[in-house]
CSV table of C-alpha atoms and ligand atoms in Angstrom, one decimal:
chain,number,residue,atom,x,y,z
E,1,MET,CA,-26.3,-5.8,9.4
E,2,ILE,CA,-24.8,-2.8,8.1
E,3,ARG,CA,-21.4,-3.5,6.0
E,4,SER,CA,-18.2,-1.0,4.9
E,5,LYS,CA,-19.0,-0.7,1.5
E,6,ILE,CA,-16.0,0.5,-0.7
E,7,ILE,CA,-17.9,2.8,-3.2
E,8,SER,CA,-15.9,5.0,-5.4
E,9,THR,CA,-11.2,5.0,-5.4
E,10,GLY,CA,-8.5,7.3,-7.1
E,11,SER,CA,-5.3,7.1,-7.6
E,12,PHE,CA,-2.9,9.2,-8.2
E,13,LEU,CA,0.5,8.6,-10.0
E,14,PRO,CA,2.5,12.0,-10.3
E,15,SER,CA,4.3,12.1,-14.1
E,16,LYS,CA,7.5,11.7,-13.5
E,17,VAL,CA,9.1,8.5,-14.7
E,18,LEU,CA,12.4,6.5,-13.7
E,19,SER,CA,13.1,3.3,-15.7
E,20,ASN,CA,15.4,0.8,-14.7
E,21,ALA,CA,17.9,2.2,-17.6
E,22,GLU,CA,18.3,5.4,-16.0
E,23,LEU,CA,18.9,3.6,-12.3
E,24,SER,CA,21.4,1.3,-14.6
E,25,THR,CA,24.0,4.6,-14.9
E,26,MET,CA,23.0,6.2,-10.6
E,27,VAL,CA,24.1,2.1,-9.3
E,28,ASP,CA,25.3,-0.8,-10.2
E,29,THR,CA,22.4,-2.3,-11.5
E,30,SER,CA,20.6,-3.9,-14.7
E,31,ASP,CA,17.3,-3.6,-15.9
E,32,GLU,CA,17.5,-7.7,-16.3
E,33,TRP,CA,18.4,-7.9,-13.0
E,34,ILE,CA,15.6,-5.6,-11.6
E,35,THR,CA,13.1,-7.0,-13.4
E,36,GLU,CA,14.1,-10.7,-12.5
E,37,ARG,CA,14.6,-10.0,-9.0
E,38,THR,CA,11.4,-7.8,-9.0
E,39,GLY,CA,9.1,-7.6,-11.7
E,40,ILE,CA,9.7,-3.5,-12.0
E,41,LYS,CA,10.5,-2.0,-15.4
E,42,GLU,CA,9.2,1.7,-13.7
E,43,ARG,CA,8.8,3.3,-11.2
E,44,ARG,CA,7.4,7.2,-10.5
E,45,ILE,CA,8.9,10.1,-8.3
E,46,ALA,CA,7.3,12.7,-6.9
E,47,ASP,CA,7.7,16.2,-8.5
E,48,VAL,CA,10.3,18.2,-5.9
E,49,ASN,CA,6.7,21.3,-4.7
E,50,LYS,CA,4.7,18.8,-4.2
E,51,THR,CA,4.9,16.4,-0.7
E,52,THR,CA,2.5,13.0,0.2
E,53,SER,CA,-0.3,15.2,0.4
E,54,ASP,CA,-0.6,16.9,-2.5
E,55,LEU,CA,-0.7,13.6,-3.3
E,56,ALA,CA,-3.2,12.2,-1.2
E,57,TYR,CA,-5.9,15.0,-2.3
E,58,GLU,CA,-5.1,14.4,-6.0
E,59,ALA,CA,-6.6,10.7,-5.2
E,60,SER,CA,-9.3,11.7,-3.3
E,61,LYS,CA,-10.6,14.8,-5.3
E,62,LYS,CA,-11.0,11.2,-8.4
E,63,ALA,CA,-12.7,9.6,-5.2
E,64,LEU,CA,-14.9,11.8,-4.3
E,65,LYS,CA,-15.6,12.9,-7.8
E,66,ASN,CA,-16.2,9.8,-8.5
E,67,ALA,CA,-18.6,9.1,-5.5
E,68,GLY,CA,-19.7,12.1,-6.4
E,69,LEU,CA,-20.1,12.8,-2.5
E,70,LYS,CA,-19.0,16.5,-1.3
E,71,ALA,CA,-15.6,16.5,1.4
E,72,SER,CA,-18.0,18.3,3.2
E,73,ASP,CA,-20.0,15.2,3.2
E,74,ILE,CA,-17.0,13.0,5.1
E,75,SER,CA,-17.2,12.8,8.5
E,76,LEU,CA,-13.5,10.8,9.1
E,77,ILE,CA,-9.6,10.7,7.1
E,78,ILE,CA,-7.8,8.2,7.9
E,79,VAL,CA,-4.1,8.4,5.7
E,80,ALA,CA,-2.0,5.0,5.6
E,81,THR,CA,1.3,6.5,5.1
E,82,ILE,CA,5.6,6.1,6.3
E,83,SER,CA,6.6,9.0,4.8
E,84,GLY,CA,4.7,11.6,5.6
E,85,ASP,CA,4.7,15.4,5.3
E,86,MET,CA,6.6,15.9,8.7
E,87,PRO,CA,6.3,13.9,12.1
E,88,PHE,CA,3.2,15.4,12.9
E,89,PRO,CA,0.8,16.6,12.2
E,90,ALA,CA,-1.0,13.7,11.2
E,91,THR,CA,-0.7,13.9,6.8
E,92,ALA,CA,-4.4,13.2,7.2
E,93,CYS,CA,-5.0,17.2,8.8
E,94,LEU,CA,-3.1,18.3,5.3
E,95,VAL,CA,-5.6,16.0,3.9
E,96,GLN,CA,-8.7,17.8,5.1
E,97,LYS,CA,-7.9,21.2,5.3
E,98,LYS,CA,-6.6,20.4,1.2
E,99,LEU,CA,-10.1,19.3,1.0
E,100,ASN,CA,-11.6,21.9,3.0
E,101,ALA,CA,-13.3,18.1,4.5
E,102,LYS,CA,-14.5,20.4,7.6
E,103,ASN,CA,-16.6,18.3,9.5
E,104,ALA,CA,-14.0,15.6,9.3
E,105,ALA,CA,-12.2,14.4,12.6
E,106,ALA,CA,-8.9,12.8,11.1
E,107,PHE,CA,-5.3,10.3,12.4
E,108,ASP,CA,-2.6,8.4,10.5
E,109,VAL,CA,-2.1,5.1,10.7
E,110,ASN,CA,2.2,3.2,10.4
E,111,ALA,CA,2.2,0.5,9.6
E,112,ALA,CA,4.1,0.2,6.1
E,113,CYS,CA,2.7,-2.1,4.2
E,114,SER,CA,-0.1,-3.2,5.2
E,115,GLY,CA,-0.9,0.5,6.4
E,116,PHE,CA,-4.1,0.5,4.2
E,117,ILE,CA,-5.6,-3.0,4.9
E,118,TYR,CA,-5.6,-1.2,9.0
E,119,ALA,CA,-6.5,1.8,8.1
E,120,LEU,CA,-9.4,-0.3,6.0
E,121,SER,CA,-10.2,-2.3,8.8
E,122,ILE,CA,-10.4,0.5,11.4
E,123,ALA,CA,-12.2,2.6,9.2
E,124,ASP,CA,-14.7,-0.9,8.6
E,125,SER,CA,-15.3,-0.7,12.6
E,126,PHE,CA,-16.3,2.6,12.8
E,127,ILE,CA,-19.0,2.3,10.0
E,128,ARG,CA,-20.3,-1.5,11.6
E,129,SER,CA,-21.3,0.3,15.1
E,130,GLY,CA,-22.0,3.8,13.3
E,131,VAL,CA,-20.4,6.0,15.1
E,132,HIS,CA,-19.1,7.5,11.4
E,133,LYS,CA,-21.4,7.2,8.4
E,134,LYS,CA,-18.4,7.9,5.4
E,135,ILE,CA,-14.8,7.4,5.7
E,136,LEU,CA,-12.2,8.3,3.2
E,137,VAL,CA,-9.1,5.9,3.6
E,138,ILE,CA,-5.9,6.8,1.8
E,139,GLY,CA,-3.2,5.4,0.7
E,140,THR,CA,0.0,8.1,0.2
E,141,GLU,CA,3.6,7.7,-0.2
E,142,ILE,CA,6.4,10.1,-1.4
E,143,LEU,CA,9.3,7.3,-1.1
E,144,SER,CA,11.4,8.4,-3.3
E,145,ARG,CA,12.3,11.7,-0.1
E,146,PHE,CA,13.4,8.3,1.9
E,147,THR,CA,15.7,6.3,-0.3
E,148,ASP,CA,19.2,5.7,-0.3
E,149,TRP,CA,20.4,6.5,-4.4
E,150,LYS,CA,23.9,4.5,-3.5
E,151,ASP,CA,22.3,1.6,-2.2
E,152,ARG,CA,21.5,-0.5,-4.8
E,153,SER,CA,20.0,-2.8,-2.9
E,154,THR,CA,16.7,-0.7,-1.9
E,155,CYS,CA,16.8,2.2,-4.7
E,156,VAL,CA,16.0,-0.1,-7.1
E,157,LEU,CA,12.4,-1.0,-5.7
E,158,PHE,CA,10.5,2.2,-4.4
E,159,GLY,CA,8.0,5.0,-5.8
E,160,ASP,CA,5.7,7.6,-5.2
E,161,GLY,CA,1.8,7.2,-5.9
E,162,ALA,CA,-1.6,7.0,-4.0
E,163,GLY,CA,-4.7,5.8,-3.8
E,164,ALA,CA,-8.4,6.3,-2.0
E,165,VAL,CA,-11.3,5.4,-1.3
E,166,LEU,CA,-14.6,5.9,0.3
E,167,LEU,CA,-16.0,3.3,2.6
E,168,GLU,CA,-20.4,3.8,3.2
E,169,GLY,CA,-21.8,2.1,5.7
E,170,HIS,CA,-25.4,0.1,4.0
E,171,LYS,CA,-27.7,-2.6,4.7
E,172,GLY,CA,-26.8,-5.7,1.8
E,173,LYS,CA,-24.1,-9.0,1.0
E,174,SER,CA,-21.9,-6.6,-0.7
E,175,GLY,CA,-18.9,-4.3,1.3
E,176,ILE,CA,-16.1,-5.7,3.3
E,177,LEU,CA,-16.9,-9.3,4.3
E,178,SER,CA,-13.3,-9.4,7.4
E,179,THR,CA,-10.4,-8.1,7.5
E,180,HIS,CA,-7.8,-9.9,9.3
E,181,LEU,CA,-4.3,-8.2,11.1
E,182,TYR,CA,-0.9,-8.8,12.2
E,183,SER,CA,2.5,-7.6,13.8
E,184,ASP,CA,6.0,-8.7,14.9
E,185,GLY,CA,7.4,-6.0,16.3
E,186,ASN,CA,10.6,-9.1,17.3
E,187,LEU,CA,11.7,-8.1,13.2
E,188,TRP,CA,11.3,-4.4,13.7
E,189,ASP,CA,15.0,-4.4,11.8
E,190,LEU,CA,14.4,-6.0,9.1
E,191,ILE,CA,12.5,-3.1,7.2
E,192,GLN,CA,13.8,0.3,8.9
E,193,ILE,CA,14.6,4.2,8.3
E,194,PRO,CA,17.3,4.2,11.3
E,195,ALA,CA,16.9,7.8,12.4
E,196,GLY,CA,15.3,10.3,12.7
E,197,GLY,CA,12.6,9.8,15.7
E,198,SER,CA,13.3,9.1,19.6
E,199,LEU,CA,16.0,6.5,19.2
E,200,LYS,CA,18.2,8.4,16.9
E,201,PRO,CA,17.0,12.0,16.5
E,202,ALA,CA,18.8,13.4,13.8
E,203,SER,CA,22.4,15.1,13.6
E,204,LEU,CA,25.1,15.6,12.1
E,205,ASP,CA,26.2,12.0,12.6
E,206,THR,CA,23.5,10.4,11.5
E,207,VAL,CA,22.7,13.1,8.3
E,208,ASN,CA,26.0,11.6,7.9
E,209,ASN,CA,25.8,8.0,8.1
E,210,ARG,CA,22.5,7.8,5.5
E,211,LEU,CA,20.5,6.8,9.1
E,212,HIS,CA,17.4,9.2,7.4
E,213,THR,CA,16.5,6.5,4.5
E,214,ILE,CA,14.6,2.8,4.2
E,215,SER,CA,17.4,0.3,5.1
E,216,MET,CA,16.2,-3.9,4.2
E,217,LYS,CA,17.1,-6.9,5.2
E,218,GLY,CA,15.4,-7.8,2.0
E,219,ASN,CA,16.7,-11.5,1.3
E,220,GLU,CA,14.8,-11.8,5.1
E,221,THR,CA,12.0,-10.1,5.1
E,222,PHE,CA,11.5,-11.7,1.0
E,223,LYS,CA,11.6,-15.8,3.1
E,224,PHE,CA,9.2,-14.6,5.5
E,225,ALA,CA,6.5,-12.9,3.6
E,226,VAL,CA,6.0,-16.0,0.9
E,227,LYS,CA,5.4,-17.7,4.1
E,228,THR,CA,3.9,-15.7,6.6
E,229,LEU,CA,0.9,-14.7,2.7
E,230,GLY,CA,0.8,-17.8,1.6
E,231,SER,CA,-0.9,-18.9,5.6
E,232,LEU,CA,-2.9,-15.8,5.6
E,233,VAL,CA,-4.3,-15.9,2.9
E,234,ASP,CA,-5.1,-19.6,3.0
E,235,LYS,CA,-6.9,-18.1,6.6
E,236,THR,CA,-8.7,-15.3,5.0
E,237,LEU,CA,-10.7,-17.7,2.9
E,238,GLU,CA,-11.0,-20.3,5.0
E,239,HIS,CA,-13.0,-17.5,7.3
E,240,ASN,CA,-15.2,-16.7,4.2
E,241,LYS,CA,-15.5,-20.3,3.5
E,242,LEU,CA,-14.7,-19.5,0.4
E,243,SER,CA,-12.6,-21.6,-2.2
E,244,PRO,CA,-9.8,-20.2,-3.5
E,245,SER,CA,-12.1,-21.0,-7.2
E,246,GLN,CA,-14.5,-17.9,-5.9
E,247,LEU,CA,-12.0,-15.0,-5.6
E,248,THR,CA,-12.5,-13.1,-8.8
E,249,LEU,CA,-9.1,-10.7,-7.8
E,250,LEU,CA,-6.5,-10.7,-5.9
E,251,ILE,CA,-5.3,-7.7,-5.9
E,252,PRO,CA,-1.8,-8.6,-3.7
E,253,HIS,CA,0.7,-5.7,-2.3
E,254,GLN,CA,3.0,-5.1,-5.1
E,255,ALA,CA,6.3,-5.4,-2.9
E,256,ASN,CA,7.8,-7.7,-5.6
E,257,HIS,CA,6.8,-10.2,-8.9
E,258,ARG,CA,7.8,-13.6,-7.4
E,259,ILE,CA,6.0,-13.0,-3.5
E,260,ILE,CA,3.2,-12.6,-5.0
E,261,GLN,CA,3.6,-15.6,-8.0
E,262,ALA,CA,4.6,-17.3,-5.0
E,263,VAL,CA,1.3,-16.5,-2.7
E,264,ALA,CA,-1.1,-17.4,-6.0
E,265,SER,CA,0.8,-21.1,-6.7
E,266,ARG,CA,0.1,-21.4,-3.7
E,267,ILE,CA,-3.6,-21.3,-3.5
E,268,GLY,CA,-3.7,-22.3,-7.4
E,269,LEU,CA,-5.3,-19.1,-8.7
E,270,SER,CA,-3.8,-18.1,-12.4
E,271,MET,CA,-1.4,-15.4,-12.2
E,272,ASP,CA,-4.7,-13.5,-14.5
E,273,LYS,CA,-6.6,-13.5,-12.0
E,274,VAL,CA,-4.3,-11.7,-9.7
E,275,MET,CA,-3.9,-8.2,-10.3
E,276,MET,CA,-0.6,-6.9,-10.9
E,277,ASN,CA,1.3,-3.2,-11.5
E,278,ILE,CA,4.2,-3.3,-10.5
E,279,GLN,CA,6.5,-3.2,-13.8
E,280,LYS,CA,4.5,0.2,-13.5
E,281,CYS,CA,4.8,1.6,-9.8
E,282,GLY,CA,7.5,-0.5,-8.2
E,283,ASN,CA,6.7,-0.9,-4.5
E,284,THR,CA,4.5,2.2,-3.6
E,285,SER,CA,4.1,1.2,0.5
E,286,ALA,CA,0.9,1.5,1.8
E,287,ALA,CA,-0.5,3.5,-1.0
E,288,SER,CA,0.7,0.5,-3.5
E,289,ILE,CA,-3.3,-1.4,-3.3
E,290,PRO,CA,-5.3,0.3,-3.0
E,291,ILE,CA,-3.6,2.3,-6.4
E,292,ALA,CA,-3.6,-1.2,-7.4
E,293,LEU,CA,-7.1,-1.4,-6.6
E,294,ASP,CA,-8.3,2.0,-8.5
E,295,ASP,CA,-7.0,0.6,-11.5
E,296,ALA,CA,-8.5,-2.9,-11.9
E,297,ASN,CA,-11.5,-0.7,-10.4
E,298,ARG,CA,-11.1,1.4,-13.6
E,299,ALA,CA,-9.9,-1.0,-16.2
E,300,GLY,CA,-14.4,-3.2,-15.9
E,301,LYS,CA,-12.3,-6.2,-13.9
E,302,ILE,CA,-14.3,-6.2,-11.1
E,303,LYS,CA,-18.0,-6.5,-10.7
E,304,LYS,CA,-20.9,-6.7,-8.2
E,305,GLY,CA,-20.8,-9.5,-6.0
E,306,ASP,CA,-17.0,-10.5,-7.7
E,307,TYR,CA,-15.1,-11.6,-5.1
E,308,ILE,CA,-11.8,-9.6,-3.8
E,309,LEU,CA,-8.7,-10.4,-1.3
E,310,LEU,CA,-6.5,-7.7,-0.4
E,311,GLU,CA,-3.0,-9.1,1.4
E,312,ALA,CA,-0.2,-6.8,2.1
E,313,PHE,CA,3.0,-7.4,3.8
E,314,GLY,CA,6.5,-4.6,5.1
E,315,GLY,CA,8.1,-3.1,8.1
E,316,GLY,CA,6.7,-3.4,11.9
E,317,LEU,CA,6.9,-6.7,10.7
E,318,THR,CA,3.2,-6.2,10.3
E,319,TRP,CA,1.0,-8.2,7.6
E,320,ALA,CA,-2.9,-8.1,6.4
E,321,SER,CA,-5.6,-9.1,4.6
E,322,ALA,CA,-9.8,-8.3,3.6
E,323,LEU,CA,-12.0,-10.0,1.7
E,324,ILE,CA,-14.3,-8.2,-0.3
E,325,ARG,CA,-17.6,-8.8,-1.4
E,326,TRP,CA,-17.9,-5.6,-4.7
B,401,ACO,N1,21.4,-5.5,-9.1
B,401,ACO,C1,21.9,-5.5,-9.1
B,401,ACO,N2,22.7,-7.0,-8.3
B,401,ACO,C2,21.5,-6.0,-7.0
B,401,ACO,C3,21.3,-5.3,-6.7
B,401,ACO,C4,20.5,-5.2,-8.1
B,401,ACO,N3,20.5,-3.3,-7.5
B,401,ACO,N4,20.8,-5.3,-5.7
B,401,ACO,C5,21.0,-6.3,-5.2
B,401,ACO,N5,22.3,-7.0,-5.8
B,401,ACO,C6,23.1,-8.3,-5.1
B,401,ACO,C7,23.4,-8.6,-3.8
B,401,ACO,O1,25.0,-7.7,-3.8
B,401,ACO,C8,23.6,-10.1,-4.3
B,401,ACO,O2,25.0,-10.5,-5.0
B,401,ACO,P1,25.7,-11.8,-4.2
B,401,ACO,O3,25.2,-12.3,-3.9
B,401,ACO,O4,26.8,-11.3,-4.3
B,401,ACO,O5,25.9,-10.9,-1.8
B,401,ACO,C9,22.9,-10.7,-4.6
B,401,ACO,O6,22.3,-9.6,-6.0
B,401,ACO,C10,21.5,-11.2,-4.6
B,401,ACO,O7,20.3,-10.0,-3.6
B,401,ACO,P2,19.8,-10.6,-2.1
B,401,ACO,O8,19.2,-10.0,-1.2
B,401,ACO,O9,20.1,-12.3,-2.2
B,401,ACO,O10,18.8,-10.7,-3.7
B,401,ACO,P3,16.5,-11.4,-3.3
B,401,ACO,O11,16.4,-11.9,-4.1
B,401,ACO,O12,16.0,-11.6,-2.0
B,401,ACO,O13,15.9,-9.9,-4.1
B,401,ACO,C11,14.9,-7.7,-3.6
B,401,ACO,C12,16.1,-8.7,-3.4
B,401,ACO,C13,14.1,-7.9,-4.4
B,401,ACO,C14,14.9,-6.9,-2.7
B,401,ACO,C15,13.8,-9.7,-2.9
B,401,ACO,O14,14.9,-9.8,-1.6
B,401,ACO,C16,12.7,-8.7,-1.8
B,401,ACO,O15,12.0,-7.9,-2.5
B,401,ACO,N6,12.8,-8.2,-0.6
B,401,ACO,C17,11.5,-8.1,0.2
B,401,ACO,C18,10.7,-6.7,-0.6
B,401,ACO,C19,9.8,-7.3,0.5
B,401,ACO,O16,8.7,-7.2,0.3
B,401,ACO,N7,9.6,-5.9,1.8
B,401,ACO,C20,8.4,-5.8,2.2
B,401,ACO,C21,8.2,-4.2,2.3
B,401,ACO,S1,9.0,-2.7,2.3
B,401,ACO,C22,8.4,-1.2,3.6
B,401,ACO,O17,7.8,-1.6,4.0
B,401,ACO,C23,8.4,-0.6,3.4
């Protein structure tokens, strides 16, 4: 039986740091409120001359180097993002060009914060079916370009960054054991960028009304996330006949430390088994899980044979999980 194994990880964070203290000079907020309500202390902001594909390129170069592979070894690039360089072409094609991955097909996936797990699931299917042997899966975002810096309820949350993994088919016990993808389009308006698509094409009106930035019904989203992620984690463990105590690490989407703690406490997992980097990254949507995975990997928190659970929740609405044996 062929399984898809994550053979390397890589990530990239822009060097510019935006602290809670600086944000407090821009909108009516405070370090205390942001820390207590979200767990975020700072977030990274991309240089003005950098694009979402540039961040993806940097993360991918590290993943390739860590795997000892050349870009020409990859036959598919999947990029999960909601803040691509432009509506089209796909950001994945721009990454393919920058890497000179001349043998790779490339496309984007839009499932907001669940995007990386959606992309991982697609890549896993391609590998298990034998269609592709080596796939680069990336989550990358420059959310700071789509943030309303006058809206204190959203501008304190988001950050920029990218993470990448290389997947390879192999026969053995390690690899992606299962993925679980869900959506409910009835709740599409909880998190959205209202304009810039066919519904509301860009116009003077949409610009003047600041409709090209993220708008979110935060509290409704919060309640739905806590309820949904709890049962998602239960189902994922049940599917693999595992108990929470067998998990080495839970790597959740980094949206809010209270959501993360609620999920961990529901399954009785102590917080030292939960990967958290929200304090330094904020919510980087599709990039959040691969950045956290790379942080955990580089910190030596994951060893061969360990069970790792990834889970995410975001716009769409979408939610998703993956169980990995490292
Ligand atoms: N500073 C100070 N006060 C604030 C701020 C701020 N930055 N933002 C909101 N407030 C105020 C509100 O105005 C409100 O004041 P009021 O009671 O006088 O009306 C009060 O704080 C409480 O506001 P809530 O929105 O109810 O606060 P909540 O506890 O829900 O926290 C938050 C808000 C952090 C956004 C939370 O709801 C959350 O994390 N939601 C989920 C986000 C998420 O997971 N999104 C999915 C991924 S995003 C994606 O897919 C792109």
